GROMACS .gro file of C-alpha atoms in nm:
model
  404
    1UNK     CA    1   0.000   0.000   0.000
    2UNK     CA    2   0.119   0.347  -0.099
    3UNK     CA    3   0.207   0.605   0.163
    4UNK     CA    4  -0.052   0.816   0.036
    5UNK     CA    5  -0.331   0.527   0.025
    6UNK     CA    6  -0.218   0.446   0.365
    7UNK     CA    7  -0.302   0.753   0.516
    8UNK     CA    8  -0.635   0.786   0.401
    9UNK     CA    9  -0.699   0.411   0.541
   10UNK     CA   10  -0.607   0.552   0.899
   11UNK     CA   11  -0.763   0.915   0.840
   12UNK     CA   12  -1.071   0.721   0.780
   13UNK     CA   13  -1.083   0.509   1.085
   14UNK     CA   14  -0.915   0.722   1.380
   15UNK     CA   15  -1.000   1.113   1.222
   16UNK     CA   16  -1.150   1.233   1.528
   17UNK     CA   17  -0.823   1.210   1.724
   18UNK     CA   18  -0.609   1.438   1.458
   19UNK     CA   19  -0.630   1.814   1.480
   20UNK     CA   20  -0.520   2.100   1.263
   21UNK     CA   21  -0.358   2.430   1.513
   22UNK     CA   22  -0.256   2.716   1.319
   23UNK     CA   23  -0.052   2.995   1.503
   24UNK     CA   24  -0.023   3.336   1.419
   25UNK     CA   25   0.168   3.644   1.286
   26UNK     CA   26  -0.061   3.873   1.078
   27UNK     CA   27  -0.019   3.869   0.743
   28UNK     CA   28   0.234   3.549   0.760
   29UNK     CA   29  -0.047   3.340   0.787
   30UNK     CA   30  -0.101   3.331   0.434
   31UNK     CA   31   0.229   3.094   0.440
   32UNK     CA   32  -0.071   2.864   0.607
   33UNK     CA   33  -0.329   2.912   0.326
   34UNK     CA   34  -0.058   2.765   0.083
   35UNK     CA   35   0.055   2.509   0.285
   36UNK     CA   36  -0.252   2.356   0.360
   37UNK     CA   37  -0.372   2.433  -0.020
   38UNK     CA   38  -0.082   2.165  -0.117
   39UNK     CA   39  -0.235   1.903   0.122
   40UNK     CA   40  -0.556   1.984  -0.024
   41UNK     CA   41  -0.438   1.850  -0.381
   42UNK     CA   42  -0.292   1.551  -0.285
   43UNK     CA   43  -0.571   1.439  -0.022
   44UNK     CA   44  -0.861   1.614  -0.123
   45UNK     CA   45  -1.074   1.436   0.107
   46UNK     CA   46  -0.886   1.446   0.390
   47UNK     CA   47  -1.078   1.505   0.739
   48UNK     CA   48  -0.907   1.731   1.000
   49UNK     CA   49  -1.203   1.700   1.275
   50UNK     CA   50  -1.050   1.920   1.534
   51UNK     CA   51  -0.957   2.273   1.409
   52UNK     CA   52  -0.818   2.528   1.663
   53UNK     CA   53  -0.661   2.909   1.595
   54UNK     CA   54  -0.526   3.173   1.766
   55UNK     CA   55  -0.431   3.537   1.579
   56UNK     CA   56  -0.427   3.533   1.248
   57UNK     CA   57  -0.465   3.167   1.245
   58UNK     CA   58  -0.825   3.175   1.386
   59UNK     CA   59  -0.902   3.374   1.057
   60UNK     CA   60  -0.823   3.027   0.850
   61UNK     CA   61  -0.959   2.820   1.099
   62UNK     CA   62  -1.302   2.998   1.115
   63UNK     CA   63  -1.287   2.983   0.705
   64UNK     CA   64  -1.195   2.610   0.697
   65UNK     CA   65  -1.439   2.519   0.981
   66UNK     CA   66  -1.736   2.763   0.831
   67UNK     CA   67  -1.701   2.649   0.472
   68UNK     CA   68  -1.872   2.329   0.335
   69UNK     CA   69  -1.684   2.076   0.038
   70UNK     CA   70  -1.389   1.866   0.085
   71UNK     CA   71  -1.075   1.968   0.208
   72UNK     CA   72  -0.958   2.073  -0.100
   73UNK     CA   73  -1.263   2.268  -0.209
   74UNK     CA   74  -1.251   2.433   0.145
   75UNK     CA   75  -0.833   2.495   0.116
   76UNK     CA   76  -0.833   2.588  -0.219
   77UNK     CA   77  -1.128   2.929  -0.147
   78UNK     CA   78  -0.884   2.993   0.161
   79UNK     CA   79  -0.566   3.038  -0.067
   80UNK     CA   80  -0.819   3.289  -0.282
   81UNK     CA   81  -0.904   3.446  -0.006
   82UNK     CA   82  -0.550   3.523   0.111
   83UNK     CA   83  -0.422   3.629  -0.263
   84UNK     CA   84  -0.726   3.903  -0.341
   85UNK     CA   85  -0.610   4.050  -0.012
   86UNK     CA   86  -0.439   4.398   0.010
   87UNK     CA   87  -0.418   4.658   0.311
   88UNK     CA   88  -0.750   4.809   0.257
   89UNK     CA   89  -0.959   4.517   0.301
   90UNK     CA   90  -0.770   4.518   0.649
   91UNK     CA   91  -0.751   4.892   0.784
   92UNK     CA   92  -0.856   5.212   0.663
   93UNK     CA   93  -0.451   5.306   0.520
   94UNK     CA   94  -0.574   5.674   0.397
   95UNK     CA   95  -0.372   5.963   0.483
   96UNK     CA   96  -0.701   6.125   0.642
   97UNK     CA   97  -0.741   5.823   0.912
   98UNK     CA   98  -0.409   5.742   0.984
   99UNK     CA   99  -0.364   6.108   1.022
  100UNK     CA  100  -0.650   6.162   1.254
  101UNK     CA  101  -0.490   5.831   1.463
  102UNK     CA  102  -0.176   5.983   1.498
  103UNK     CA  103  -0.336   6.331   1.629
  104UNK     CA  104  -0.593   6.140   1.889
  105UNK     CA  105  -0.276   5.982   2.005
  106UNK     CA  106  -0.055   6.295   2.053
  107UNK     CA  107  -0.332   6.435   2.201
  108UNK     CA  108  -0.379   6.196   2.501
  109UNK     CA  109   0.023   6.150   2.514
  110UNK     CA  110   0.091   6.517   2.561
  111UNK     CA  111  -0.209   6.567   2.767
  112UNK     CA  112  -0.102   6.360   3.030
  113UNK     CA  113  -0.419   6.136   3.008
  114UNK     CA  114  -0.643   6.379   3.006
  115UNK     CA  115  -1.030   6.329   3.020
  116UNK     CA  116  -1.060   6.553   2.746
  117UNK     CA  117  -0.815   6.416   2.526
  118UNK     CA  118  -0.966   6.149   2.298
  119UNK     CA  119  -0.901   5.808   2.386
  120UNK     CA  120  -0.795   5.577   2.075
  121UNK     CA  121  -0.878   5.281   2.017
  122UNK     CA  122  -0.589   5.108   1.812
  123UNK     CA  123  -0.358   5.247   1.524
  124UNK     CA  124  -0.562   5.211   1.263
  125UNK     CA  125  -0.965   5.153   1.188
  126UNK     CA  126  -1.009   4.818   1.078
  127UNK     CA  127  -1.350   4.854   0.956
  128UNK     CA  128  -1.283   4.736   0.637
  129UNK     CA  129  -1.171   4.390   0.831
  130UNK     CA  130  -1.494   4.319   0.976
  131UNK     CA  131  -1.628   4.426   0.652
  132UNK     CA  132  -1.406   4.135   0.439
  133UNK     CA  133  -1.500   3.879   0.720
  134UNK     CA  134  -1.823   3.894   0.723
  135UNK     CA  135  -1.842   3.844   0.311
  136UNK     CA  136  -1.606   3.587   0.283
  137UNK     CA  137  -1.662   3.423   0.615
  138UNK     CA  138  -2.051   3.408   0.449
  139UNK     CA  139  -2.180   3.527   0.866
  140UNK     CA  140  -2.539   3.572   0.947
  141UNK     CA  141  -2.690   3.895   1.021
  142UNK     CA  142  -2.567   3.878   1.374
  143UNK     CA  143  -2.233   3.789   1.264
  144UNK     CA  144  -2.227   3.411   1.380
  145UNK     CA  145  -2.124   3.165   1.122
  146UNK     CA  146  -2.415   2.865   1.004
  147UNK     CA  147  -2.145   2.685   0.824
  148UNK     CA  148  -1.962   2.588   1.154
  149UNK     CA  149  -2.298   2.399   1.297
  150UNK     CA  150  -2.379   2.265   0.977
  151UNK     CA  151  -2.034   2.059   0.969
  152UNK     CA  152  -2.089   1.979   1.299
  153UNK     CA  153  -2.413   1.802   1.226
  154UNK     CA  154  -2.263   1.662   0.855
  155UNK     CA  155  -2.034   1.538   1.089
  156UNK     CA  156  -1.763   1.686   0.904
  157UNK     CA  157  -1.625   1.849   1.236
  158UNK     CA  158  -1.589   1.759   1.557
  159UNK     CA  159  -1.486   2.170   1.731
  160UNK     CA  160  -1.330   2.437   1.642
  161UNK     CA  161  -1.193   2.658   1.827
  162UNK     CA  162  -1.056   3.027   1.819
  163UNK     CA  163  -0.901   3.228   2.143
  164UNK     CA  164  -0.839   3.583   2.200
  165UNK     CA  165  -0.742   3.825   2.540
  166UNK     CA  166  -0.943   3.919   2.816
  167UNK     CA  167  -0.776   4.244   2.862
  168UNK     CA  168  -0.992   4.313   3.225
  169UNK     CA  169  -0.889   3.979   3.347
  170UNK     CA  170  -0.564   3.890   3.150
  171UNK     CA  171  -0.708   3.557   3.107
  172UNK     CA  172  -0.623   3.349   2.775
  173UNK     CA  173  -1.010   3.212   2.680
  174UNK     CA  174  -1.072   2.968   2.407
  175UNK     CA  175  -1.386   3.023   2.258
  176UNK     CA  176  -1.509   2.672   2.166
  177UNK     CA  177  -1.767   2.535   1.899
  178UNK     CA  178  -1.842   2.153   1.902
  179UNK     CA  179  -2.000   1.843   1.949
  180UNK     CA  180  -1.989   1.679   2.295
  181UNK     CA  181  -1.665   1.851   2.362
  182UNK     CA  182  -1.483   1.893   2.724
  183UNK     CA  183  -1.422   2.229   2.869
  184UNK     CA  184  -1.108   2.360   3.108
  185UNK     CA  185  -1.015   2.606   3.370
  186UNK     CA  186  -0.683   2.611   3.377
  187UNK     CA  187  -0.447   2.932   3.572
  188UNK     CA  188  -0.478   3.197   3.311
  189UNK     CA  189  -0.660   3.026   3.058
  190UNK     CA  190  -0.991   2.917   3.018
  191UNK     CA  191  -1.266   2.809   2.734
  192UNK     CA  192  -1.614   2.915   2.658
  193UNK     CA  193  -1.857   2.708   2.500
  194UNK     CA  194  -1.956   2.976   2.204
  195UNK     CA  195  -2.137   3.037   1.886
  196UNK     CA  196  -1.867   3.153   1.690
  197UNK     CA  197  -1.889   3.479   1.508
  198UNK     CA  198  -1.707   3.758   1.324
  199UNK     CA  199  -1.623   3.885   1.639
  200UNK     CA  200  -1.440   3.629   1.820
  201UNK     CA  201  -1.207   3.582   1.488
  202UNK     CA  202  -1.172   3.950   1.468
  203UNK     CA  203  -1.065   3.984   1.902
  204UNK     CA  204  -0.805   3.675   1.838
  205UNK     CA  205  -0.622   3.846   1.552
  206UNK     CA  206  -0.669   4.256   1.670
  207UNK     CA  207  -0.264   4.287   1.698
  208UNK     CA  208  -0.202   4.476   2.071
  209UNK     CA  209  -0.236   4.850   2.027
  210UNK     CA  210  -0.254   4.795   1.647
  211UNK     CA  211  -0.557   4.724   1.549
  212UNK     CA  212  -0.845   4.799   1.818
  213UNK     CA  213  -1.006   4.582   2.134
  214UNK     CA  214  -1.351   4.399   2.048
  215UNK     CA  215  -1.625   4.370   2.290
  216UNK     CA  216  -1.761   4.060   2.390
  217UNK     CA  217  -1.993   4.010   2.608
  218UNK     CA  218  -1.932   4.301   2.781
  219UNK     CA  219  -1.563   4.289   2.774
  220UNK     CA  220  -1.272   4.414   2.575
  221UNK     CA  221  -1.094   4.139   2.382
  222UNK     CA  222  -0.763   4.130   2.238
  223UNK     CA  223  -0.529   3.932   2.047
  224UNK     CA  224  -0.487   3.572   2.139
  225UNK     CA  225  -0.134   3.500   2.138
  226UNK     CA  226  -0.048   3.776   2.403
  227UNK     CA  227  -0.151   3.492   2.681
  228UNK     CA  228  -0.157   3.156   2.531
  229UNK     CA  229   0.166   3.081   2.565
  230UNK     CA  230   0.051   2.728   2.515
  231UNK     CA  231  -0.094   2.701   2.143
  232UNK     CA  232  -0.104   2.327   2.123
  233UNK     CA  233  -0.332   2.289   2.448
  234UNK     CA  234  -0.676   2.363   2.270
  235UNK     CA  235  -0.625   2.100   2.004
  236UNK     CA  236  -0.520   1.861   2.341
  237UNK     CA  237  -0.819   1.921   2.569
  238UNK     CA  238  -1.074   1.870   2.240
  239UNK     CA  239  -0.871   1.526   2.274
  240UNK     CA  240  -0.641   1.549   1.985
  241UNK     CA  241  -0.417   1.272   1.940
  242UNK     CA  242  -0.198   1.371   1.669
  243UNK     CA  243  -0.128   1.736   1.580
  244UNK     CA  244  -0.047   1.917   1.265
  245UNK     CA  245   0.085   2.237   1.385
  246UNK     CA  246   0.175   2.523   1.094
  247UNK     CA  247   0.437   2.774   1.223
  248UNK     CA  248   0.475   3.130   1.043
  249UNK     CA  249   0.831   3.104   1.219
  250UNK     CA  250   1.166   3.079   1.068
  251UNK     CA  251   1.430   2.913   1.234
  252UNK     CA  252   1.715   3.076   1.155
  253UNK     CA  253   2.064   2.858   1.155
  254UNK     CA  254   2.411   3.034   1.305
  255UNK     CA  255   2.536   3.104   0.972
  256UNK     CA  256   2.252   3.368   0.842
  257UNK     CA  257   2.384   3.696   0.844
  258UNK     CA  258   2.311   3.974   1.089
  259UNK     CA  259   1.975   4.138   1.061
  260UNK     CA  260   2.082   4.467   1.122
  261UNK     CA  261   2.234   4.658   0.802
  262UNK     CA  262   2.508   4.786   1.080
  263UNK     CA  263   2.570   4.727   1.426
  264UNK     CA  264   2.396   5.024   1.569
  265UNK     CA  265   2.123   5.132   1.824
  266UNK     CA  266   1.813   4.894   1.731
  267UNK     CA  267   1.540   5.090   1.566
  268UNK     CA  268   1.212   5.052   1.691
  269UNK     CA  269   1.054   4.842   1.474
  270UNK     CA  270   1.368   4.612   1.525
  271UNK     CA  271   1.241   4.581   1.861
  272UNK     CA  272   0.868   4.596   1.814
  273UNK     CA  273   0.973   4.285   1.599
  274UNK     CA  274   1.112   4.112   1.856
  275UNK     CA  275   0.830   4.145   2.074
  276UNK     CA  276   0.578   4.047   1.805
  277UNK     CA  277   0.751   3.710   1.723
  278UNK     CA  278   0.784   3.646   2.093
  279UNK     CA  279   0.432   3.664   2.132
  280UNK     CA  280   0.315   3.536   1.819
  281UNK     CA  281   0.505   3.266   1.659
  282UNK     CA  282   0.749   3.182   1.942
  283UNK     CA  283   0.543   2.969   2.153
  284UNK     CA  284   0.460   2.684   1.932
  285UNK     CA  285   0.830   2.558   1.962
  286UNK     CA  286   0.823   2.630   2.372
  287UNK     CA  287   0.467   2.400   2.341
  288UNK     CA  288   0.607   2.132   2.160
  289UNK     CA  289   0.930   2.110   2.365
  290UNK     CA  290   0.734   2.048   2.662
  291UNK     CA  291   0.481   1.795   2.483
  292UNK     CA  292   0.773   1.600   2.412
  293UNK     CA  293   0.878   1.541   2.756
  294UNK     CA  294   0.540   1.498   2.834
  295UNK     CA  295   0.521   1.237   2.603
  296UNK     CA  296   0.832   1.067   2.718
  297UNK     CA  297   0.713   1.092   3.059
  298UNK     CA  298   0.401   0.882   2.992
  299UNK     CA  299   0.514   0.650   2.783
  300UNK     CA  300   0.750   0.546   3.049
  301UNK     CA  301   0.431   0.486   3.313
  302UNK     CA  302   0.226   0.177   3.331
  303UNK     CA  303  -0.114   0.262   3.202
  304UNK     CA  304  -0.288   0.259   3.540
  305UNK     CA  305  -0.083   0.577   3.692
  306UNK     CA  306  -0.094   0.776   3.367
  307UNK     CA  307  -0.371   1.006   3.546
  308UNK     CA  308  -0.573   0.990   3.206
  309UNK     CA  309  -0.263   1.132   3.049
  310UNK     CA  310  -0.195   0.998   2.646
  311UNK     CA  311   0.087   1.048   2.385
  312UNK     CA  312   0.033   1.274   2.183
  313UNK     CA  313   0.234   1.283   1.774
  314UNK     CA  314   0.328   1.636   1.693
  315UNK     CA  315   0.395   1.744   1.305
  316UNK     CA  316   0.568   2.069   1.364
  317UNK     CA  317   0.593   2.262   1.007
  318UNK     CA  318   0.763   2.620   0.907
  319UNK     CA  319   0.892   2.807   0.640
  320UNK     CA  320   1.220   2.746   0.472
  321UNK     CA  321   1.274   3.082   0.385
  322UNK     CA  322   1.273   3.385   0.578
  323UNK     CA  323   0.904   3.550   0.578
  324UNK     CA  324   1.007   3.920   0.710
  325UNK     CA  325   1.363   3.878   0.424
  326UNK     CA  326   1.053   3.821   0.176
  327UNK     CA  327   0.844   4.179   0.387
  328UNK     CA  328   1.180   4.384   0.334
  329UNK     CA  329   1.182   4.322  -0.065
  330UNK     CA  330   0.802   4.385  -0.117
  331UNK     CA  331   0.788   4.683   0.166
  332UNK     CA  332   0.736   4.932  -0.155
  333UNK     CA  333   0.419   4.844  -0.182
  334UNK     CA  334   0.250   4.949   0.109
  335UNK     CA  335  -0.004   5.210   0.083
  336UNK     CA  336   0.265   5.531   0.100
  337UNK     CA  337   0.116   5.746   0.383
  338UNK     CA  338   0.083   5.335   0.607
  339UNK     CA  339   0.471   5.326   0.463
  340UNK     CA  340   0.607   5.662   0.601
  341UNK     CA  341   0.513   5.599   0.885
  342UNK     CA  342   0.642   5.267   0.900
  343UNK     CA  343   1.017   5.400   0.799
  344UNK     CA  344   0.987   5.634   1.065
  345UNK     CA  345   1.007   5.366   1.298
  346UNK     CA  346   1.274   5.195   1.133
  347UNK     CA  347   1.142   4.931   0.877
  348UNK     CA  348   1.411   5.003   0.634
  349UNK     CA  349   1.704   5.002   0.872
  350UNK     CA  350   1.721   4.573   0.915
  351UNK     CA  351   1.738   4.313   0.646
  352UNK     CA  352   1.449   4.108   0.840
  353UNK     CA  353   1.217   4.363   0.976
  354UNK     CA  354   0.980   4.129   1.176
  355UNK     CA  355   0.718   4.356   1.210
  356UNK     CA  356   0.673   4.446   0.913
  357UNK     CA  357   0.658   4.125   0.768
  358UNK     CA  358   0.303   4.075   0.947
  359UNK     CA  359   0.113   4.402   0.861
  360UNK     CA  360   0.261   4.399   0.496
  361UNK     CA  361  -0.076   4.266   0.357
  362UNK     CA  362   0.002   4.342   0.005
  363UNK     CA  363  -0.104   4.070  -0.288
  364UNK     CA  364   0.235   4.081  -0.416
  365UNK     CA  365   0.410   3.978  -0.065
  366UNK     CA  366   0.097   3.738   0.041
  367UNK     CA  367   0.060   3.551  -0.282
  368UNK     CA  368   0.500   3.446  -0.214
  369UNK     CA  369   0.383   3.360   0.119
  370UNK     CA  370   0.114   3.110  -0.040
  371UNK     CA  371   0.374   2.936  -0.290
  372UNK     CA  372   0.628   2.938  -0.047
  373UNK     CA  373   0.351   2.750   0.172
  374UNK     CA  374   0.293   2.567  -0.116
  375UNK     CA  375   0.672   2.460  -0.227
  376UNK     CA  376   0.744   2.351   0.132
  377UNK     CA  377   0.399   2.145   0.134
  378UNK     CA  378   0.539   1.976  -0.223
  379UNK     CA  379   0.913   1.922  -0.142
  380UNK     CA  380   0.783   1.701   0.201
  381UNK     CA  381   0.466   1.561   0.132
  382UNK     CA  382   0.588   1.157   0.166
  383UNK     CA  383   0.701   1.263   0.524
  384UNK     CA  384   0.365   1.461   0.583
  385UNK     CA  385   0.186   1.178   0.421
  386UNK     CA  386   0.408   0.908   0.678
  387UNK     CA  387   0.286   1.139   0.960
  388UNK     CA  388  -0.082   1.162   0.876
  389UNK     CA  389  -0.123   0.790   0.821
  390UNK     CA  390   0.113   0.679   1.127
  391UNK     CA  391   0.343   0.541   0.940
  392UNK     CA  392   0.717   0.485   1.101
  393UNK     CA  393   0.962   0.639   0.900
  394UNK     CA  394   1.303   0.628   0.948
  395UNK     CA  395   1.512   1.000   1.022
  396UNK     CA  396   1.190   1.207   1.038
  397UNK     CA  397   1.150   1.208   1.448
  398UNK     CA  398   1.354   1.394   1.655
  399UNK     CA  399   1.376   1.489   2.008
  400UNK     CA  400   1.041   1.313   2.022
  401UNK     CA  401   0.803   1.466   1.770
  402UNK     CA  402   0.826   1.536   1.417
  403UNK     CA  403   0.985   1.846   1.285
  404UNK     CA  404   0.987   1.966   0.958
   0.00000   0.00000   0.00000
């Protein structure tokens, strides 16, 4: 039996246990769309039960989880999605609004917090986000999306799953859609048994201070990844037993070159970078690290004092190329008035400006995000294909878990 055979056989008979979690990173999730497009091709029918997001991520798992068809047919209107995308359909990038931002905030900076001072919400009006999600995430009047509880009746899916930021209580909360799924309370995080709608997607990817809060049931939502520092643990409490996790990170080797064009005082989009990837695409290495001595942990128990504790198989998948190298060459085509006043924080002084590689949503930078998803998804796919059917294969593990 073919690798590719063979992992349909086992998709078929165990799919509730495998689960898709897609991390974040703004615009760098389109490196997702593409990925996941390729896996679409070569197992169209494919079932991924258990779907959970945080950031940008929830974005494709709400459309993949709200959409009917195969896998392909759902994968394949995500990557179109992703490529008719530009920086209006995200925020309002006019000269008038991000002017009037930048006054509101000089206003309450210089004004020590004054009452009368405005109060901003965000950077920039995103608007025209909610706008594009509630067309192409197909949302009811209300904003919740019928496609979700459809699947779940089709039996097509099993939960999804999208978190965002309690900013009152600092809490991580997973908002959860499913069938005869468990909830948690653990320290800092919790989930929510939820309709999903437009507005949960939108709180899990509004970037801190960047785009604005969303209210939610009487309380001011944020992005996702600020708290869960733990972005496999959704997937595990819907009781995944096999992962396939899709970084937006780059792991850079000790022979790339230095970032900075010269060794000088960082510029602050340098560091804003920094912090971004810390909170945003960091974690899912941290997460898997530590699953991996779970997993060694348990297997080395007797069944009876595993404490309801199981091993869990971890595909671990990121780009081969540098996604903010890729921001730097296609930073020209920002909107100009969104551009100057990127430069003036210092986009143009690194080789690998982080931060702008995940507000750069520009068709020109996305759509070599999706075939650089797409190549990576092509050059591995017997190794993904080993992984999805359990089948051993001989070099792919290391440390524990799969890493590609």
């Amino acid at each position: 039996m073919s690798t590719e055979s063979g992992a349909h056989a086992t998709l078929g008979a165990g799919e509730g246990q495998l689960a898709l979690a897609l991390g974040g990173g703004g615009a760098r999730a389109a490196y997702q769309a593409g990925f996941l497009d390729a896996l679409g091709k070569r197992f169209p029918s494919v079932r991924i039960p258990i779907l959970t997001g945080v950031s940008a991520g929830a974005i494709n798992t709400a459309f993949l989880a709200n959409h009917p068809g195969d896998f392909a047919t759902r994968t394949e209107r995500l990557c179109d999605l992703w490529s008719h995308l530009r920086t209006q359909c995200v925020f309002d990038a006019s000269s008038a609004s991000l002017g009037s931002t930048v006054l509101r905030w000089g206003m309450r900076l210089l004004s020590g917090g004054s009452k009368v001072a405005p109060r901003p919400h965000g950077m920039v009006d995103t608007a025209p986000l909610q706008r594009f999600l509630r067309e192409h995430l197909s949302a009811a009047e209300d904003g919740s999306l019928p496609g979700i509880e459809e699947n779940l009746r089709a039996g097509r899916l099993r939960a999804a799953a999208v978190t965002s930021t309690n900013y009152a209580t600092s809490k991580s909360v997973t908002w959860v859609q499913g069938r005869d799924v468990p909830l948690w309370n653990r320290p800092m995080r919790t989930s929510v048994a939820a309709r999903l709608r437009v507005d949960h997607v939108l709180a899990s990817s509004a970037l801190p201070l960047f785009f604005p809060a969303i209210r939610i049931d009487d309380e001011w939502h944020g992005d996702g990844g600020i708290r869960l520092t733990t972005p496999l643990s959704p997937a595990l409490h819907l009781g995944a037993t096999r992962i396939l996790a899709i970084s937006t990170r780059y792991q850079r080797v000790h022979e790339d070159p230095v970032a900075s064009v010269a060794r000088v005082y960082p510029a602050p989009a340098q560091v804003l970078g920094v912090l971004m990837s810390a909170i945003f695409i960091d974690n899912f290495d941290h997460d898997a690290m530590n699953l991996d001595r779970l997993n060694r942990l348990v297997e080395a128990l007797p069944e009876g004092a595993r404490m309801g504790l199981r091993p869990v198989d971890l595909l671990l998948v990121r780009p081969t190329r540098d996604l903010a190298k890729i921001a730097g060459e296609h930073e020209i085509n920002l909107p100009r008035s969104f551009r100057f006043l990127l430069r003036g924080l210092g986009t143009k002084e690194s080789k690998t400006p982080d931060s702008l590689s995940m507000v750069l949503f520009e068709p020109a930078y996305v759509n070599r995000l999706i075939e650089l998803g797409r190549a990576d998804a092509e050059a591995r796919m017997s190794d993904i294909a080993a992984f999805l059917g359990g089948v051993e294969a001989e070099g792919l593990q290391q440390t524990g878990f799969w890493r590609l």
